Amino acid sequence: DIVMTQSPDSLAVSLGERATIYCKSSQSVVYSSNNKNYLAWYQQKPGQPPKLLIYWASTRESGVPDRFSGSGSGTDFTFTISSLQAEDVAVYYCQQYYSSPYSFGQGTKLEIK
Amino acid sequence: EVQLLQSGAEVKKSGESLKISCKGTRHNFTNYWIGWVRQMPGKGLEWMGIIYPDDSETRYSPSFQGQVTISADKSISAVFLQWSSLKASDTAMYYCARHGIVAGTITHFDAWGLGTLVSVSS
């Protein structure tokens, strides 16, 4: 099974500043046949279900503000909020969908400094 | 817009059985993989397993294999998560979610239900 490890577990960033979260998979999540990284990022606010933000490691879901971005390949991935807004306070999860079980990272709690 | 409608909150006692549901609307429900995700109080997301309603093919996480049963009734566009004997440690929010499909390959979760809260007392 693929283990997803996020860092840090929690993060406090000032409004308007950059927030960066890392996600590492225990094995590569790139399919050689299409060169796509099977990695998604979700945002979960209190009392709500998760919301898809990024898929294929770097493709933003429709309607997601462009301050959210994803990058990386293979086993190492980065999620960035370029300019933190108050409404971005949430827990963020990465998930691999390369192979079943389609595991999540443990989550990163993002707060305002 | 895809909608996944989950059944209401449940309060049960240890040893009791339970079956919760997730119904899909506004999309071809039977031709997508539908999954269940557990979130224990104050904890992260855990992928439990998935089912393809058209033929009921099921895949479980080893952590949940034998602990729960995932089933489907395609005639009513519903999938189910079932316990035969609940434990206090089953207390959690359970989300159903739809995996996207690209060229026959399972992809990310692209729609989520609002969750069903299951509370089990000992």
PDB file of C-alpha atoms in Angstrom:
ATOM      1  CA  ASP A   1       0.000   0.000   0.000  1.00  0.00           C
ATOM      2  CA  ILE A   2       1.139   3.569  -0.685  1.00  0.00           C
ATOM      3  CA  VAL A   3       1.682   5.731   2.393  1.00  0.00           C
ATOM      4  CA  MET A   4       1.175   9.480   2.002  1.00  0.00           C
ATOM      5  CA  THR A   5       3.035  11.745   4.412  1.00  0.00           C
ATOM      6  CA  GLN A   6       2.319  15.453   4.664  1.00  0.00           C
ATOM      7  CA  SER A   7       4.417  18.134   6.285  1.00  0.00           C
ATOM      8  CA  PRO A   8       4.015  20.083   8.367  1.00  0.00           C
ATOM      9  CA  ASP A   9       1.100  18.820  10.481  1.00  0.00           C
ATOM     10  CA  SER A  10       0.118  22.424  11.152  1.00  0.00           C
ATOM     11  CA  LEU A  11       1.061  25.778   9.737  1.00  0.00           C
ATOM     12  CA  ALA A  12       0.389  29.394  10.735  1.00  0.00           C
ATOM     13  CA  VAL A  13       0.780  32.036   8.045  1.00  0.00           C
ATOM     14  CA  SER A  14       0.037  35.754   7.998  1.00  0.00           C
ATOM     15  CA  LEU A  15      -2.717  37.090   5.766  1.00  0.00           C
ATOM     16  CA  GLY A  16      -1.374  37.836   2.303  1.00  0.00           C
ATOM     17  CA  GLU A  17       1.666  35.624   2.771  1.00  0.00           C
ATOM     18  CA  ARG A  18       2.500  32.336   1.039  1.00  0.00           C
ATOM     19  CA  ALA A  19       1.541  28.987   2.539  1.00  0.00           C
ATOM     20  CA  THR A  20       3.290  25.819   1.381  1.00  0.00           C
ATOM     21  CA  ILE A  21       2.387  22.221   2.215  1.00  0.00           C
ATOM     22  CA  TYR A  22       4.376  19.154   1.227  1.00  0.00           C
ATOM     23  CA  CYS A  23       3.200  15.656   0.437  1.00  0.00           C
ATOM     24  CA  LYS A  24       5.435  12.650  -0.056  1.00  0.00           C
ATOM     25  CA  SER A  25       4.332   9.249  -1.315  1.00  0.00           C
ATOM     26  CA  SER A  26       6.079   6.010  -0.372  1.00  0.00           C
ATOM     27  CA  GLN A  27       6.275   5.085  -4.042  1.00  0.00           C
ATOM     28  CA  SER A  28       5.918   6.900  -7.329  1.00  0.00           C
ATOM     29  CA  VAL A  29       2.372   7.827  -8.379  1.00  0.00           C
ATOM     30  CA  VAL A  30       3.254   8.546 -12.008  1.00  0.00           C
ATOM     31  CA  TYR A  31       1.885   6.283 -14.703  1.00  0.00           C
ATOM     32  CA  SER A  32       4.506   5.839 -17.395  1.00  0.00           C
ATOM     33  CA  SER A  33       1.807   5.294 -20.043  1.00  0.00           C
ATOM     34  CA  ASN A  34       0.490   8.860 -19.779  1.00  0.00           C
ATOM     35  CA  ASN A  35       3.103  10.615 -17.604  1.00  0.00           C
ATOM     36  CA  LYS A  36       0.380  11.825 -15.234  1.00  0.00           C
ATOM     37  CA  ASN A  37       0.795  12.126 -11.484  1.00  0.00           C
ATOM     38  CA  TYR A  38      -2.197  10.508  -9.758  1.00  0.00           C
ATOM     39  CA  LEU A  39      -2.300  13.012  -6.910  1.00  0.00           C
ATOM     40  CA  ALA A  40      -5.068  15.313  -5.678  1.00  0.00           C
ATOM     41  CA  TRP A  41      -5.396  18.012  -3.021  1.00  0.00           C
ATOM     42  CA  TYR A  42      -8.537  18.677  -0.982  1.00  0.00           C
ATOM     43  CA  GLN A  43      -9.594  21.406   1.407  1.00  0.00           C
ATOM     44  CA  GLN A  44     -11.808  20.668   4.393  1.00  0.00           C
ATOM     45  CA  LYS A  45     -13.374  23.403   6.482  1.00  0.00           C
ATOM     46  CA  PRO A  46     -14.980  22.626   9.869  1.00  0.00           C
ATOM     47  CA  GLY A  47     -18.331  20.911   9.582  1.00  0.00           C
ATOM     48  CA  GLN A  48     -18.028  20.468   5.814  1.00  0.00           C
ATOM     49  CA  PRO A  49     -17.057  17.616   3.528  1.00  0.00           C
ATOM     50  CA  PRO A  50     -13.742  17.864   1.707  1.00  0.00           C
ATOM     51  CA  LYS A  51     -13.605  19.934  -1.448  1.00  0.00           C
ATOM     52  CA  LEU A  52     -11.450  19.075  -4.452  1.00  0.00           C
ATOM     53  CA  LEU A  53      -8.931  21.805  -5.284  1.00  0.00           C
ATOM     54  CA  ILE A  54      -6.215  20.219  -7.428  1.00  0.00           C
ATOM     55  CA  TYR A  55      -5.957  16.982  -9.417  1.00  0.00           C
ATOM     56  CA  TRP A  56      -3.274  15.436 -11.614  1.00  0.00           C
ATOM     57  CA  ALA A  57      -0.951  17.150  -9.102  1.00  0.00           C
ATOM     58  CA  SER A  58      -1.285  20.558 -10.755  1.00  0.00           C
ATOM     59  CA  THR A  59      -4.680  20.967 -12.464  1.00  0.00           C
ATOM     60  CA  ARG A  60      -7.001  23.342 -10.656  1.00  0.00           C
ATOM     61  CA  GLU A  61     -10.633  22.283 -10.342  1.00  0.00           C
ATOM     62  CA  SER A  62     -13.096  24.578 -12.061  1.00  0.00           C
ATOM     63  CA  GLY A  63     -13.939  27.578  -9.896  1.00  0.00           C
ATOM     64  CA  VAL A  64     -10.922  27.270  -7.619  1.00  0.00           C
ATOM     65  CA  PRO A  65      -9.079  30.585  -7.234  1.00  0.00           C
ATOM     66  CA  ASP A  66      -5.714  30.794  -8.947  1.00  0.00           C
ATOM     67  CA  ARG A  67      -3.939  31.549  -5.671  1.00  0.00           C
ATOM     68  CA  PHE A  68      -4.109  27.770  -5.135  1.00  0.00           C
ATOM     69  CA  SER A  69      -1.542  25.729  -7.044  1.00  0.00           C
ATOM     70  CA  GLY A  70       0.087  22.322  -7.013  1.00  0.00           C
ATOM     71  CA  SER A  71       3.364  21.016  -8.325  1.00  0.00           C
ATOM     72  CA  GLY A  72       5.723  18.080  -8.123  1.00  0.00           C
ATOM     73  CA  SER A  73       6.163  14.682  -9.680  1.00  0.00           C
ATOM     74  CA  GLY A  74       6.944  11.103  -8.768  1.00  0.00           C
ATOM     75  CA  THR A  75       6.980  10.988  -4.986  1.00  0.00           C
ATOM     76  CA  ASP A  76       7.293  14.625  -3.924  1.00  0.00           C
ATOM     77  CA  PHE A  77       4.530  17.185  -4.236  1.00  0.00           C
ATOM     78  CA  THR A  78       3.886  20.743  -3.129  1.00  0.00           C
ATOM     79  CA  PHE A  79       0.657  22.647  -2.546  1.00  0.00           C
ATOM     80  CA  THR A  80       0.864  26.429  -2.405  1.00  0.00           C
ATOM     81  CA  ILE A  81      -1.479  29.254  -1.536  1.00  0.00           C
ATOM     82  CA  SER A  82       0.244  32.316  -2.967  1.00  0.00           C
ATOM     83  CA  SER A  83      -1.514  34.916  -0.830  1.00  0.00           C
ATOM     84  CA  LEU A  84      -3.385  33.582   2.174  1.00  0.00           C
ATOM     85  CA  GLN A  85      -6.942  34.784   2.661  1.00  0.00           C
ATOM     86  CA  ALA A  86      -8.983  34.440   5.844  1.00  0.00           C
ATOM     87  CA  GLU A  87     -11.334  31.979   4.150  1.00  0.00           C
ATOM     88  CA  ASP A  88      -8.434  29.599   3.437  1.00  0.00           C
ATOM     89  CA  VAL A  89      -8.278  28.486   7.069  1.00  0.00           C
ATOM     90  CA  ALA A  90      -8.900  24.760   6.785  1.00  0.00           C
ATOM     91  CA  VAL A  91      -7.273  21.353   6.830  1.00  0.00           C
ATOM     92  CA  TYR A  92      -5.655  20.306   3.565  1.00  0.00           C
ATOM     93  CA  TYR A  93      -5.188  16.702   2.428  1.00  0.00           C
ATOM     94  CA  CYS A  94      -3.310  15.076  -0.405  1.00  0.00           C
ATOM     95  CA  GLN A  95      -4.541  11.795  -1.861  1.00  0.00           C
ATOM     96  CA  GLN A  96      -3.029   9.347  -4.300  1.00  0.00           C
ATOM     97  CA  TYR A  97      -5.283   7.569  -6.779  1.00  0.00           C
ATOM     98  CA  TYR A  98      -2.494   5.584  -8.415  1.00  0.00           C
ATOM     99  CA  SER A  99      -3.329   2.305  -6.721  1.00  0.00           C
ATOM    100  CA  SER A 100      -5.933   0.940  -4.328  1.00  0.00           C
ATOM    101  CA  PRO A 101      -6.257   1.640  -1.430  1.00  0.00           C
ATOM    102  CA  TYR A 102      -6.357   5.275  -2.574  1.00  0.00           C
ATOM    103  CA  SER A 103      -4.783   6.699   0.557  1.00  0.00           C
ATOM    104  CA  PHE A 104      -4.829  10.193   2.010  1.00  0.00           C
ATOM    105  CA  GLY A 105      -2.107  12.094   3.807  1.00  0.00           C
ATOM    106  CA  GLN A 106      -2.716  12.783   7.493  1.00  0.00           C
ATOM    107  CA  GLY A 107      -3.725  16.391   6.813  1.00  0.00           C
ATOM    108  CA  THR A 108      -2.191  19.811   7.411  1.00  0.00           C
ATOM    109  CA  LYS A 109      -4.049  22.343   9.527  1.00  0.00           C
ATOM    110  CA  LEU A 110      -3.622  25.862   8.183  1.00  0.00           C
ATOM    111  CA  GLU A 111      -4.240  28.814  10.479  1.00  0.00           C
ATOM    112  CA  ILE A 112      -3.762  32.569  10.439  1.00  0.00           C
ATOM    113  CA  LYS A 113      -0.709  33.924  12.287  1.00  0.00           C
TER     114      LYS A 113
ATOM    115  CA  GLU B   1     -24.490  19.145 -10.783  1.00  0.00           C
ATOM    116  CA  VAL B   2     -23.752  15.764  -9.247  1.00  0.00           C
ATOM    117  CA  GLN B   3     -25.447  15.168  -5.903  1.00  0.00           C
ATOM    118  CA  LEU B   4     -24.754  12.422  -3.396  1.00  0.00           C
ATOM    119  CA  LEU B   5     -27.490  12.277  -0.753  1.00  0.00           C
ATOM    120  CA  GLN B   6     -26.562  10.461   2.428  1.00  0.00           C
ATOM    121  CA  SER B   7     -28.865   9.043   5.067  1.00  0.00           C
ATOM    122  CA  GLY B   8     -29.277  10.749   8.413  1.00  0.00           C
ATOM    123  CA  ALA B   9     -27.296  10.557  11.610  1.00  0.00           C
ATOM    124  CA  GLU B  10     -27.462   7.345  13.626  1.00  0.00           C
ATOM    125  CA  VAL B  11     -27.137   6.673  17.349  1.00  0.00           C
ATOM    126  CA  LYS B  12     -26.513   3.005  18.144  1.00  0.00           C
ATOM    127  CA  LYS B  13     -25.177   0.726  20.854  1.00  0.00           C
ATOM    128  CA  SER B  14     -22.215  -1.620  20.663  1.00  0.00           C
ATOM    129  CA  GLY B  15     -23.127  -4.908  19.067  1.00  0.00           C
ATOM    130  CA  GLU B  16     -25.978  -3.510  16.994  1.00  0.00           C
ATOM    131  CA  SER B  17     -26.063  -3.648  13.215  1.00  0.00           C
ATOM    132  CA  LEU B  18     -26.316  -0.665  10.902  1.00  0.00           C
ATOM    133  CA  LYS B  19     -26.653   0.112   7.201  1.00  0.00           C
ATOM    134  CA  ILE B  20     -26.213   3.666   5.918  1.00  0.00           C
ATOM    135  CA  SER B  21     -26.902   4.830   2.398  1.00  0.00           C
ATOM    136  CA  CYS B  22     -25.741   7.170  -0.331  1.00  0.00           C
ATOM    137  CA  LYS B  23     -27.976   7.948  -3.300  1.00  0.00           C
ATOM    138  CA  GLY B  24     -26.762   9.559  -6.461  1.00  0.00           C
ATOM    139  CA  THR B  25     -28.718  12.044  -8.521  1.00  0.00           C
ATOM    140  CA  ARG B  26     -28.098  14.035 -11.670  1.00  0.00           C
ATOM    141  CA  HIS B  27     -25.476  11.717 -13.089  1.00  0.00           C
ATOM    142  CA  ASN B  28     -25.071   8.203 -14.464  1.00  0.00           C
ATOM    143  CA  PHE B  29     -24.497   6.785 -10.997  1.00  0.00           C
ATOM    144  CA  THR B  30     -24.038   3.173 -11.981  1.00  0.00           C
ATOM    145  CA  ASN B  31     -20.998   3.845 -14.182  1.00  0.00           C
ATOM    146  CA  TYR B  32     -18.811   5.523 -11.576  1.00  0.00           C
ATOM    147  CA  TRP B  33     -16.902   4.078  -8.648  1.00  0.00           C
ATOM    148  CA  ILE B  34     -18.458   5.277  -5.380  1.00  0.00           C
ATOM    149  CA  GLY B  35     -16.330   5.243  -2.262  1.00  0.00           C
ATOM    150  CA  TRP B  36     -16.672   5.549   1.489  1.00  0.00           C
ATOM    151  CA  VAL B  37     -14.344   7.657   3.625  1.00  0.00           C
ATOM    152  CA  ARG B  38     -14.182   7.585   7.416  1.00  0.00           C
ATOM    153  CA  GLN B  39     -13.348  10.575   9.569  1.00  0.00           C
ATOM    154  CA  MET B  40     -13.084   9.850  13.264  1.00  0.00           C
ATOM    155  CA  PRO B  41     -13.659  12.770  15.657  1.00  0.00           C
ATOM    156  CA  GLY B  42     -10.881  15.342  15.230  1.00  0.00           C
ATOM    157  CA  LYS B  43      -8.945  13.065  12.878  1.00  0.00           C
ATOM    158  CA  GLY B  44      -8.072  12.799   9.201  1.00  0.00           C
ATOM    159  CA  LEU B  45      -9.644  11.134   6.192  1.00  0.00           C
ATOM    160  CA  GLU B  46      -9.416   7.361   5.738  1.00  0.00           C
ATOM    161  CA  TRP B  47     -10.287   5.675   2.433  1.00  0.00           C
ATOM    162  CA  MET B  48     -12.385   2.607   3.265  1.00  0.00           C
ATOM    163  CA  GLY B  49     -13.330   1.093  -0.059  1.00  0.00           C
ATOM    164  CA  ILE B  50     -15.261   1.515  -3.288  1.00  0.00           C
ATOM    165  CA  ILE B  51     -17.960  -0.141  -5.340  1.00  0.00           C
ATOM    166  CA  TYR B  52     -18.958  -0.021  -9.004  1.00  0.00           C
ATOM    167  CA  PRO B  53     -22.761  -0.060  -8.814  1.00  0.00           C
ATOM    168  CA  ASP B  54     -23.271  -1.472 -12.309  1.00  0.00           C
ATOM    169  CA  ASP B  55     -21.782  -4.861 -11.404  1.00  0.00           C
ATOM    170  CA  SER B  56     -21.134  -4.413  -7.636  1.00  0.00           C
ATOM    171  CA  GLU B  57     -17.391  -5.017  -8.011  1.00  0.00           C
ATOM    172  CA  THR B  58     -15.904  -3.951  -4.688  1.00  0.00           C
ATOM    173  CA  ARG B  59     -12.438  -3.055  -3.453  1.00  0.00           C
ATOM    174  CA  TYR B  60     -11.607  -2.603   0.228  1.00  0.00           C
ATOM    175  CA  SER B  61      -8.746  -1.060   2.116  1.00  0.00           C
ATOM    176  CA  PRO B  62      -7.016  -3.822   4.104  1.00  0.00           C
ATOM    177  CA  SER B  63      -7.744  -1.746   7.224  1.00  0.00           C
ATOM    178  CA  PHE B  64     -11.492  -2.145   6.674  1.00  0.00           C
ATOM    179  CA  GLN B  65     -11.710  -5.534   4.918  1.00  0.00           C
ATOM    180  CA  GLY B  66     -13.904  -7.793   7.021  1.00  0.00           C
ATOM    181  CA  GLN B  67     -14.993  -4.931   9.271  1.00  0.00           C
ATOM    182  CA  VAL B  68     -17.631  -3.431   6.975  1.00  0.00           C
ATOM    183  CA  THR B  69     -19.594  -4.411   3.883  1.00  0.00           C
ATOM    184  CA  ILE B  70     -20.086  -2.134   0.898  1.00  0.00           C
ATOM    185  CA  SER B  71     -22.988  -2.942  -1.378  1.00  0.00           C
ATOM    186  CA  ALA B  72     -25.102  -1.314  -4.074  1.00  0.00           C
ATOM    187  CA  ASP B  73     -28.572  -1.340  -5.581  1.00  0.00           C
ATOM    188  CA  LYS B  74     -28.281   0.095  -9.046  1.00  0.00           C
ATOM    189  CA  SER B  75     -32.035   0.075  -9.565  1.00  0.00           C
ATOM    190  CA  ILE B  76     -32.315   2.936  -7.068  1.00  0.00           C
ATOM    191  CA  SER B  77     -28.855   4.467  -7.651  1.00  0.00           C
ATOM    192  CA  ALA B  78     -27.760   3.741  -4.107  1.00  0.00           C
ATOM    193  CA  VAL B  79     -24.716   2.390  -2.358  1.00  0.00           C
ATOM    194  CA  PHE B  80     -24.571   1.212   1.227  1.00  0.00           C
ATOM    195  CA  LEU B  81     -22.097   0.811   4.063  1.00  0.00           C
ATOM    196  CA  GLN B  82     -22.990  -1.864   6.576  1.00  0.00           C
ATOM    197  CA  TRP B  83     -21.812  -3.138   9.939  1.00  0.00           C
ATOM    198  CA  SER B  84     -22.968  -6.410  11.484  1.00  0.00           C
ATOM    199  CA  SER B  85     -21.760  -5.606  14.996  1.00  0.00           C
ATOM    200  CA  LEU B  86     -20.835  -2.010  15.801  1.00  0.00           C
ATOM    201  CA  LYS B  87     -18.070  -1.026  18.191  1.00  0.00           C
ATOM    202  CA  ALA B  88     -17.590   2.249  20.022  1.00  0.00           C
ATOM    203  CA  SER B  89     -14.525   2.801  17.828  1.00  0.00           C
ATOM    204  CA  ASP B  90     -16.831   2.969  14.772  1.00  0.00           C
ATOM    205  CA  THR B  91     -18.011   6.382  15.994  1.00  0.00           C
ATOM    206  CA  ALA B  92     -17.179   8.713  13.119  1.00  0.00           C
ATOM    207  CA  MET B  93     -18.447  10.757  10.212  1.00  0.00           C
ATOM    208  CA  TYR B  94     -18.758   8.655   7.080  1.00  0.00           C
ATOM    209  CA  TYR B  95     -18.656  10.326   3.681  1.00  0.00           C
ATOM    210  CA  CYS B  96     -19.569   8.834   0.362  1.00  0.00           C
ATOM    211  CA  ALA B  97     -17.797  10.279  -2.641  1.00  0.00           C
ATOM    212  CA  ARG B  98     -17.612   9.670  -6.377  1.00  0.00           C
ATOM    213  CA  HIS B  99     -14.342   8.780  -8.076  1.00  0.00           C
ATOM    214  CA  GLY B 100     -13.962  10.288 -11.509  1.00  0.00           C
ATOM    215  CA  ILE B 101     -13.110   8.068 -14.472  1.00  0.00           C
ATOM    216  CA  VAL B 102     -10.743   8.943 -17.308  1.00  0.00           C
ATOM    217  CA  ALA B 103     -10.236   6.418 -20.109  1.00  0.00           C
ATOM    218  CA  GLY B 104     -11.472   3.686 -17.803  1.00  0.00           C
ATOM    219  CA  THR B 105      -9.043   4.648 -15.028  1.00  0.00           C
ATOM    220  CA  ILE B 106     -10.187   5.614 -11.539  1.00  0.00           C
ATOM    221  CA  THR B 107      -9.244   9.187 -10.648  1.00  0.00           C
ATOM    222  CA  HIS B 108      -9.747  11.675  -7.821  1.00  0.00           C
ATOM    223  CA  PHE B 109     -12.939  12.143  -5.809  1.00  0.00           C
ATOM    224  CA  ASP B 110     -14.911  14.736  -7.770  1.00  0.00           C
ATOM    225  CA  ALA B 111     -18.109  14.869  -5.689  1.00  0.00           C
ATOM    226  CA  TRP B 112     -18.857  14.311  -2.022  1.00  0.00           C
ATOM    227  CA  GLY B 113     -21.893  13.713   0.118  1.00  0.00           C
ATOM    228  CA  LEU B 114     -22.432  15.781   3.257  1.00  0.00           C
ATOM    229  CA  GLY B 115     -21.643  12.838   5.509  1.00  0.00           C
ATOM    230  CA  THR B 116     -23.490  10.561   7.917  1.00  0.00           C
ATOM    231  CA  LEU B 117     -22.545  10.825  11.586  1.00  0.00           C
ATOM    232  CA  VAL B 118     -22.549   7.474  13.345  1.00  0.00           C
ATOM    233  CA  SER B 119     -22.357   7.495  17.146  1.00  0.00           C
ATOM    234  CA  VAL B 120     -21.894   4.196  18.946  1.00  0.00           C
ATOM    235  CA  SER B 121     -22.087   3.948  22.713  1.00  0.00           C
ATOM    236  CA  SER B 122     -20.662   1.151  24.755  1.00  0.00           C
TER     237      SER B 122
END
